[in-house]
CSV table of C-alpha atoms and ligand atoms in Angstrom, one decimal:
chain,number,residue,atom,x,y,z
O,24,UNK,CA,-9.8,-13.3,35.4
O,25,UNK,CA,-12.2,-11.4,37.7
O,26,UNK,CA,-15.8,-12.5,37.3
O,27,UNK,CA,-16.8,-9.0,38.4
O,28,UNK,CA,-15.4,-7.5,35.2
O,29,UNK,CA,-17.5,-9.7,33.2
O,30,UNK,CA,-20.6,-8.8,35.0
O,31,UNK,CA,-20.0,-5.1,34.9
O,32,UNK,CA,-19.5,-5.4,31.1
O,33,UNK,CA,-22.5,-7.3,30.6
O,34,UNK,CA,-24.7,-4.9,32.7
O,35,UNK,CA,-23.4,-2.2,30.5
O,36,UNK,CA,-24.2,-4.2,27.4
O,37,UNK,CA,-27.7,-5.0,28.6
O,38,UNK,CA,-28.3,-1.2,29.6
O,39,UNK,CA,-27.4,0.1,26.2
O,40,UNK,CA,-28.8,-2.7,23.9
O,41,UNK,CA,-31.5,-5.2,23.9
O,42,UNK,CA,-30.0,-8.8,23.5
O,43,UNK,CA,-32.4,-11.7,22.9
O,44,UNK,CA,-30.9,-13.8,25.7
O,45,UNK,CA,-32.1,-12.7,29.2
O,46,UNK,CA,-29.5,-11.1,31.3
O,47,UNK,CA,-29.6,-13.6,34.0
O,48,UNK,CA,-29.0,-16.4,31.6
O,49,UNK,CA,-26.2,-14.9,29.9
O,50,UNK,CA,-24.4,-14.0,33.2
O,51,UNK,CA,-24.8,-17.5,34.4
O,52,UNK,CA,-23.3,-18.8,31.0
O,53,UNK,CA,-20.3,-16.4,31.4
O,54,UNK,CA,-19.8,-17.3,35.0
O,55,UNK,CA,-20.1,-21.1,34.4
O,56,UNK,CA,-17.5,-20.7,31.4
O,57,UNK,CA,-15.2,-18.7,33.7
O,58,UNK,CA,-15.3,-21.4,36.4
O,59,UNK,CA,-14.6,-24.3,33.9
O,60,UNK,CA,-11.9,-22.3,31.8
O,61,UNK,CA,-10.7,-19.3,33.6
O,62,UNK,CA,-12.1,-17.1,30.9
O,63,UNK,CA,-15.2,-16.6,28.8
O,64,UNK,CA,-16.2,-16.0,25.1
O,65,UNK,CA,-17.9,-12.8,24.0
O,66,UNK,CA,-20.7,-13.1,21.6
O,67,UNK,CA,-20.3,-11.2,18.3
O,68,UNK,CA,-22.6,-8.6,19.5
O,69,UNK,CA,-20.8,-8.1,22.8
O,70,UNK,CA,-17.5,-7.9,20.8
O,71,UNK,CA,-18.7,-5.2,18.5
O,72,UNK,CA,-20.4,-3.2,21.4
O,73,UNK,CA,-17.2,-3.6,23.6
O,74,UNK,CA,-14.9,-2.5,20.7
O,75,UNK,CA,-17.2,0.5,19.9
O,76,UNK,CA,-17.3,1.5,23.6
O,77,UNK,CA,-13.5,1.2,23.9
O,78,UNK,CA,-13.4,3.9,21.1
O,79,UNK,CA,-16.1,6.0,22.9
O,80,UNK,CA,-14.0,5.9,25.9
O,81,UNK,CA,-10.8,7.1,24.3
O,82,UNK,CA,-10.2,10.4,25.8
O,83,UNK,CA,-7.6,11.6,23.3
O,84,UNK,CA,-9.6,11.0,20.1
O,85,UNK,CA,-11.4,14.0,18.4
O,86,UNK,CA,-13.2,11.6,16.0
O,87,UNK,CA,-15.5,9.9,18.3
O,88,UNK,CA,-18.8,11.1,16.8
O,89,UNK,CA,-18.6,8.1,14.6
O,90,UNK,CA,-18.1,5.4,17.4
O,91,UNK,CA,-21.2,3.5,16.4
O,92,UNK,CA,-19.8,3.1,12.9
O,93,UNK,CA,-16.8,0.9,13.8
O,94,UNK,CA,-16.8,-2.2,11.7
O,95,UNK,CA,-15.6,-5.5,13.3
O,96,UNK,CA,-13.5,-8.1,11.6
O,97,UNK,CA,-13.8,-11.2,14.0
O,98,UNK,CA,-10.7,-13.2,13.9
O,99,UNK,CA,-10.4,-14.5,17.2
O,100,UNK,CA,-9.4,-17.8,15.9
O,101,UNK,CA,-6.4,-16.5,14.5
O,102,UNK,CA,-3.1,-16.4,16.5
O,103,UNK,CA,-0.3,-17.9,14.2
O,104,UNK,CA,1.9,-14.8,13.2
O,105,UNK,CA,1.8,-15.5,9.4
O,106,UNK,CA,-1.9,-15.8,9.5
O,107,UNK,CA,-2.1,-12.5,11.7
O,108,UNK,CA,0.0,-10.7,9.2
O,109,UNK,CA,-2.2,-11.9,6.3
O,110,UNK,CA,-5.3,-10.8,8.1
O,111,UNK,CA,-3.6,-7.4,8.8
O,112,UNK,CA,-3.1,-7.0,5.1
O,113,UNK,CA,-6.7,-7.8,4.6
O,114,UNK,CA,-7.7,-5.3,7.1
O,115,UNK,CA,-5.8,-2.7,5.2
O,116,UNK,CA,-7.7,-3.6,2.0
O,117,UNK,CA,-11.1,-3.7,3.6
O,118,UNK,CA,-10.5,-0.3,5.5
O,119,UNK,CA,-8.8,1.4,2.5
O,120,UNK,CA,-11.3,0.8,-0.3
O,121,UNK,CA,-9.4,3.0,-2.8
O,122,UNK,CA,-9.7,6.1,-0.6
O,123,UNK,CA,-13.2,5.6,0.8
O,124,UNK,CA,-11.9,4.8,4.3
O,125,UNK,CA,-14.0,3.0,7.0
O,126,UNK,CA,-13.3,2.7,10.7
O,127,UNK,CA,-12.5,-1.0,11.1
O,128,UNK,CA,-11.0,-3.1,13.9
O,129,UNK,CA,-9.7,-6.7,13.5
O,130,UNK,CA,-9.8,-8.6,16.8
O,131,UNK,CA,-7.5,-11.4,17.0
O,132,UNK,CA,-7.2,-14.2,19.7
O,133,UNK,CA,-7.6,-13.0,23.2
O,134,UNK,CA,-5.2,-13.9,26.2
O,135,UNK,CA,-6.3,-17.0,27.8
O,136,UNK,CA,-5.1,-18.7,31.1
O,137,UNK,CA,-1.5,-19.9,30.2
O,138,UNK,CA,-1.9,-19.0,26.6
O,139,UNK,CA,-1.4,-15.3,25.6
O,140,UNK,CA,-2.9,-14.2,22.3
O,141,UNK,CA,-0.8,-12.9,19.5
O,142,UNK,CA,1.0,-9.5,19.6
O,143,UNK,CA,1.9,-7.0,16.9
O,144,UNK,CA,4.8,-5.0,18.0
O,145,UNK,CA,4.5,-2.2,15.5
O,146,UNK,CA,3.0,1.0,16.7
O,147,UNK,CA,0.7,1.2,13.5
O,148,UNK,CA,0.3,-1.2,10.5
O,149,UNK,CA,1.8,1.2,8.2
O,150,UNK,CA,4.9,3.3,9.4
O,151,UNK,CA,8.0,4.5,7.6
O,152,UNK,CA,11.5,3.4,8.5
O,153,UNK,CA,14.1,5.8,10.1
O,154,UNK,CA,17.6,4.8,9.0
O,155,UNK,CA,20.3,6.1,11.4
O,156,UNK,CA,23.4,7.2,9.6
O,157,UNK,CA,26.9,6.9,11.1
O,158,UNK,CA,26.8,10.6,11.9
O,159,UNK,CA,23.6,9.9,14.0
O,160,UNK,CA,21.3,11.7,11.5
O,161,UNK,CA,18.1,9.8,10.6
O,162,UNK,CA,17.0,9.3,7.1
O,163,UNK,CA,13.2,8.8,7.2
O,164,UNK,CA,11.0,9.0,10.2
O,165,UNK,CA,13.2,9.5,13.3
O,166,UNK,CA,10.2,8.2,15.5
O,167,UNK,CA,10.9,4.7,14.3
O,168,UNK,CA,14.7,4.9,14.2
O,169,UNK,CA,14.9,2.3,17.1
O,170,UNK,CA,12.4,0.0,15.7
O,171,UNK,CA,14.1,0.1,12.5
O,172,UNK,CA,17.3,-1.0,14.2
O,173,UNK,CA,15.3,-3.7,15.8
O,174,UNK,CA,13.9,-5.2,12.6
O,175,UNK,CA,17.2,-4.8,10.9
O,176,UNK,CA,19.1,-6.7,13.7
O,177,UNK,CA,16.3,-9.5,12.9
O,178,UNK,CA,17.5,-9.5,9.3
O,179,UNK,CA,15.3,-6.9,7.6
O,180,UNK,CA,17.2,-5.2,4.8
O,181,UNK,CA,14.6,-2.8,3.2
O,182,UNK,CA,15.1,-1.0,-0.1
O,183,UNK,CA,18.7,-0.1,-1.3
O,184,UNK,CA,19.4,2.6,-1.1
O,185,UNK,CA,17.4,3.4,1.8
O,186,UNK,CA,14.5,6.1,1.2
O,187,UNK,CA,12.6,8.5,3.5
O,188,UNK,CA,9.4,6.5,3.1
O,189,UNK,CA,10.3,2.9,3.3
O,190,UNK,CA,7.4,0.7,4.7
O,191,UNK,CA,8.5,-1.1,7.8
O,192,UNK,CA,7.7,-4.8,8.0
O,193,UNK,CA,5.1,-6.2,10.5
O,194,UNK,CA,6.7,-7.7,13.7
O,195,UNK,CA,4.5,-10.2,15.1
O,196,UNK,CA,4.7,-12.9,17.8
O,197,UNK,CA,2.4,-15.6,19.1
O,198,UNK,CA,2.3,-14.7,22.8
O,199,UNK,CA,5.8,-14.4,24.2
O,200,UNK,CA,7.5,-16.3,21.5
O,201,UNK,CA,10.2,-14.7,19.3
O,202,UNK,CA,8.7,-12.2,16.8
O,203,UNK,CA,8.7,-12.8,13.3
O,204,UNK,CA,8.9,-10.3,10.3
O,205,UNK,CA,6.3,-10.0,7.5
O,206,UNK,CA,6.6,-7.4,4.6
O,207,UNK,CA,3.3,-5.7,3.8
O,208,UNK,CA,2.3,-6.0,0.1
O,209,UNK,CA,2.8,-2.7,-1.6
O,210,UNK,CA,-0.5,-2.7,-3.3
O,211,UNK,CA,-2.2,-3.1,0.2
O,212,UNK,CA,-0.7,0.3,1.3
O,213,UNK,CA,-2.4,3.2,-0.4
O,214,UNK,CA,-0.1,6.4,-0.4
O,215,UNK,CA,-0.6,10.0,-1.3
O,216,UNK,CA,2.3,12.1,-3.0
O,217,UNK,CA,2.0,15.7,-1.8
O,218,UNK,CA,1.6,18.9,-3.9
O,219,UNK,CA,0.5,22.3,-3.3
O,220,UNK,CA,-2.3,24.1,-5.0
O,221,UNK,CA,-0.1,27.0,-6.0
O,222,UNK,CA,3.5,26.2,-5.3
O,223,UNK,CA,4.7,24.1,-8.2
O,224,UNK,CA,8.1,23.4,-6.4
O,225,UNK,CA,6.1,21.7,-3.6
O,226,UNK,CA,6.2,18.3,-5.4
O,227,UNK,CA,9.9,18.5,-5.7
O,228,UNK,CA,10.1,17.9,-2.0
O,229,UNK,CA,8.9,14.4,-2.8
O,230,UNK,CA,6.9,14.3,0.4
O,231,UNK,CA,4.0,11.6,0.8
O,232,UNK,CA,2.1,9.9,3.4
O,233,UNK,CA,0.0,6.8,3.8
O,234,UNK,CA,-3.8,7.0,3.6
O,235,UNK,CA,-4.6,4.7,6.7
O,236,UNK,CA,-3.7,5.3,10.2
O,237,UNK,CA,-4.0,2.0,11.9
O,238,UNK,CA,-2.9,1.7,15.7
O,239,UNK,CA,-1.8,-1.8,16.2
O,240,UNK,CA,-0.1,-2.0,19.7
O,241,UNK,CA,-3.0,-1.1,22.2
O,242,UNK,CA,-4.6,-4.2,23.7
O,243,UNK,CA,-8.4,-4.2,23.8
O,244,UNK,CA,-9.9,-4.8,27.1
O,245,UNK,CA,-13.4,-5.8,27.4
O,246,UNK,CA,-15.3,-7.1,30.5
O,247,UNK,CA,-12.0,-8.6,31.9
O,248,UNK,CA,-11.0,-10.2,28.6
O,249,UNK,CA,-7.8,-8.9,27.1
O,250,UNK,CA,-7.3,-8.9,23.3
O,251,UNK,CA,-3.5,-8.0,22.8
O,252,UNK,CA,-3.8,-7.8,19.1
O,253,UNK,CA,-6.8,-5.7,17.8
O,254,UNK,CA,-5.5,-3.2,15.3
O,255,UNK,CA,-8.0,-0.5,14.4
O,256,UNK,CA,-8.0,2.4,12.1
O,257,UNK,CA,-9.9,5.6,11.5
O,258,UNK,CA,-9.1,8.2,8.7
O,259,UNK,CA,-6.6,11.0,9.0
O,260,UNK,CA,-7.1,14.6,10.2
O,261,UNK,CA,-5.0,17.0,8.1
O,262,UNK,CA,-3.1,18.4,11.0
O,263,UNK,CA,-1.8,14.8,12.2
O,264,UNK,CA,0.4,14.7,9.1
O,265,UNK,CA,0.8,18.4,8.2
O,266,UNK,CA,1.3,19.9,11.7
O,267,UNK,CA,3.0,17.0,13.4
O,268,UNK,CA,4.5,14.2,11.3
O,269,UNK,CA,6.0,16.3,8.6
O,270,UNK,CA,6.5,19.3,10.8
O,271,UNK,CA,7.9,18.3,14.0
O,272,UNK,CA,11.5,19.0,14.5
O,273,UNK,CA,12.0,15.5,15.7
O,274,UNK,CA,10.0,14.0,12.9
O,275,UNK,CA,10.5,15.2,9.2
O,276,UNK,CA,11.3,18.6,10.2
O,277,UNK,CA,10.0,20.1,6.9
O,278,UNK,CA,9.2,23.6,8.0
O,279,UNK,CA,12.7,25.2,7.4
O,280,UNK,CA,12.8,23.6,3.9
O,281,UNK,CA,9.4,25.0,3.0
O,282,UNK,CA,10.1,28.3,4.5
O,283,UNK,CA,13.3,28.7,2.5
O,284,UNK,CA,11.4,27.7,-0.7
O,285,UNK,CA,8.7,30.3,0.1
O,286,UNK,CA,11.5,32.9,0.3
O,287,UNK,CA,10.5,33.7,3.9
O,288,UNK,CA,12.7,35.8,6.2
O,289,UNK,CA,14.0,33.0,8.6
O,290,UNK,CA,16.4,35.3,10.4
O,291,UNK,CA,13.9,35.5,13.4
O,292,UNK,CA,10.9,33.4,14.5
O,293,UNK,CA,9.3,36.6,15.1
O,294,UNK,CA,8.6,36.9,11.5
O,295,UNK,CA,6.3,33.8,12.0
O,296,UNK,CA,8.0,32.1,9.1
O,297,UNK,CA,7.4,28.6,11.1
O,298,UNK,CA,3.6,29.5,11.3
O,299,UNK,CA,3.4,30.6,7.6
O,300,UNK,CA,5.3,27.5,6.4
O,301,UNK,CA,2.9,25.2,8.6
O,302,UNK,CA,-0.1,26.4,7.0
O,303,UNK,CA,1.1,25.8,3.6
O,304,UNK,CA,2.3,22.3,4.5
O,305,UNK,CA,-1.2,21.3,6.1
O,306,UNK,CA,-2.8,23.1,2.8
O,307,UNK,CA,-0.7,20.8,0.7
O,308,UNK,CA,-1.7,17.7,2.9
O,309,UNK,CA,-5.4,18.5,2.6
O,310,UNK,CA,-5.2,19.4,-1.1
O,311,UNK,CA,-3.5,16.3,-2.0
O,312,UNK,CA,-5.6,13.9,-0.1
O,313,UNK,CA,-8.7,15.6,-1.5
O,314,UNK,CA,-7.5,15.5,-5.1
O,315,UNK,CA,-6.5,11.8,-4.7
O,316,UNK,CA,-10.0,11.0,-3.3
O,317,UNK,CA,-8.8,9.8,-0.1
O,318,UNK,CA,-10.9,10.5,3.0
O,319,UNK,CA,-9.4,13.1,5.2
O,320,UNK,CA,-10.8,15.4,7.9
O,321,UNK,CA,-10.1,19.0,8.5
O,322,UNK,CA,-9.6,20.3,12.0
O,323,UNK,CA,-12.4,23.0,11.9
O,324,UNK,CA,-15.0,20.4,10.8
O,325,UNK,CA,-13.7,17.7,13.2
O,326,UNK,CA,-13.9,20.1,16.0
O,327,UNK,CA,-17.6,20.8,15.3
O,328,UNK,CA,-18.3,17.3,15.1
O,329,UNK,CA,-16.5,16.4,18.3
O,330,UNK,CA,-18.6,19.1,20.1
O,331,UNK,CA,-21.7,17.5,18.5
O,332,UNK,CA,-20.6,14.1,20.0
O,333,UNK,CA,-19.9,15.7,23.5
O,334,UNK,CA,-23.7,17.0,23.3
O,335,UNK,CA,-24.8,13.5,22.3
O,336,UNK,CA,-23.2,11.9,25.3
O,337,UNK,CA,-24.6,14.5,27.7
O,338,UNK,CA,-28.2,13.8,26.3
O,339,UNK,CA,-27.5,10.0,26.7
O,340,UNK,CA,-26.7,10.8,30.5
O,341,UNK,CA,-23.0,9.8,30.1
O,342,UNK,CA,-19.8,11.6,30.8
O,343,UNK,CA,-17.3,12.1,27.8
O,344,UNK,CA,-13.8,12.0,29.3
O,345,UNK,CA,-11.6,13.9,27.1
O,346,UNK,CA,-7.9,14.9,27.0
O,347,UNK,CA,-8.0,18.7,26.1
O,348,UNK,CA,-4.3,18.6,25.1
O,349,UNK,CA,-5.0,15.8,22.6
O,350,UNK,CA,-8.4,16.9,21.0
O,351,UNK,CA,-7.2,20.6,20.4
O,352,UNK,CA,-5.5,20.5,17.0
O,353,UNK,CA,-1.8,21.3,16.9
O,354,UNK,CA,-2.3,24.6,14.7
O,355,UNK,CA,-4.9,27.3,15.1
O,356,UNK,CA,-6.2,25.8,18.3
O,357,UNK,CA,-8.1,28.9,19.3
O,358,UNK,CA,-9.9,29.0,15.8
O,359,UNK,CA,-11.6,25.7,16.8
O,360,UNK,CA,-14.6,25.3,19.2
O,361,UNK,CA,-12.8,22.4,21.1
O,362,UNK,CA,-10.2,24.9,22.4
O,363,UNK,CA,-12.8,27.2,24.2
O,364,UNK,CA,-14.1,24.8,26.9
O,365,UNK,CA,-13.3,22.3,29.6
O,366,UNK,CA,-14.1,18.4,29.6
O,367,UNK,CA,-14.7,15.7,32.0
O,368,UNK,CA,-11.4,14.4,33.1
O,369,UNK,CA,-10.0,11.2,31.3
O,370,UNK,CA,-10.7,8.1,33.5
O,371,UNK,CA,-7.9,5.6,33.3
O,372,UNK,CA,-10.2,2.9,34.6
O,373,UNK,CA,-13.1,3.5,32.1
O,374,UNK,CA,-13.9,0.2,30.6
O,375,UNK,CA,-14.0,-1.2,27.8
O,376,UNK,CA,-10.8,0.4,26.7
O,377,UNK,CA,-7.9,0.4,24.5
O,378,UNK,CA,-4.9,0.1,27.0
O,379,UNK,CA,-1.6,1.8,26.6
O,380,UNK,CA,0.9,-0.4,24.8
O,381,UNK,CA,3.1,-2.6,27.1
T,401,LIG,N1,-1.4,10.7,14.9
T,401,LIG,C1,-1.2,9.4,14.3
T,401,LIG,C2,-0.4,9.4,13.0
T,401,LIG,O1,-0.2,10.6,12.4
T,401,LIG,C3,-2.5,8.6,14.1
T,401,LIG,C4,-3.3,8.5,15.2
T,401,LIG,C5,-4.8,8.2,14.9
T,401,LIG,N2,-5.4,9.0,14.0
T,401,LIG,C6,-6.6,8.9,13.4
T,401,LIG,N3,-7.0,9.8,12.6
T,401,LIG,N4,-7.4,7.8,13.7
T,401,LIG,O2,0.0,8.5,12.4
């Protein structure tokens, strides 16, 4: 590893916080460890700061106002797949708390010279299978059709008959070793059945979604040290589920179904039937999560909070690299403040960072 990356990170850490150990001493320790072992070990405070700043640097995230509230589960001693899986389950329990969701990251063993850390192959800890039929149609979430085929080829059977919301198993490997599968215990996965505040028929659609979004395939890079398995979660924004996962034509594609039940004129999109169905779907998502007591943000409030975050960063003298196309919500964009301005360009070299999946 490059000792300069370590120095740069420690400089940032010492600029923004007041550690007990003098900077020169800490830097020498890190350099000595790098000379002796090819890498160095973050203190818990460094790890916590590094993970929080990686979040702060995530140009696609609208929820960054809360970056200092990220809770760390330090599991750097864990790299055996079965133990990683058990810790992922514990992560979900600690983050879910019956609906009072907390932003949490679990950091597993880092890559070391000649010894890569563990790897979680799932995009998120909780995802639904997409079962491809003989005719090519997908039952479930089409986004995971390929992943579902892969776990099936490894021996995963899943519920019989296959459903639209079957929990995928975790696929975990120790470094480059052959991946292994682990079923998530049902009681570690909180889900919300969807209903609508006015349309009684809505529950007949039997839609549901999981409470916790937990990204699990983005390596965390802090001061030159790469943690390949560092699953992290926040809480959902209504539109992620209502205006994307359940609405996109290449996902659950529910708008035509809902429009039909609403009795809308679907002969032309110029009647705005997709837009009208979309509003009711997002309403149902928000209403159901609220009624179930599961923390969920709405796009109006989250937009305001994000602009408060941008202002905070400006006051702190920092840029706030932001990807406009990601922070503007996928419905009613112009009704939210985040739509009506420009941002600092995303910086792919900002560090610490969550890296694109490999
Ligand atoms: N959009 C992704 C999904 O629907 C989740 C991304 C992270 N979202 C969050 N609120 N932290 O599953």
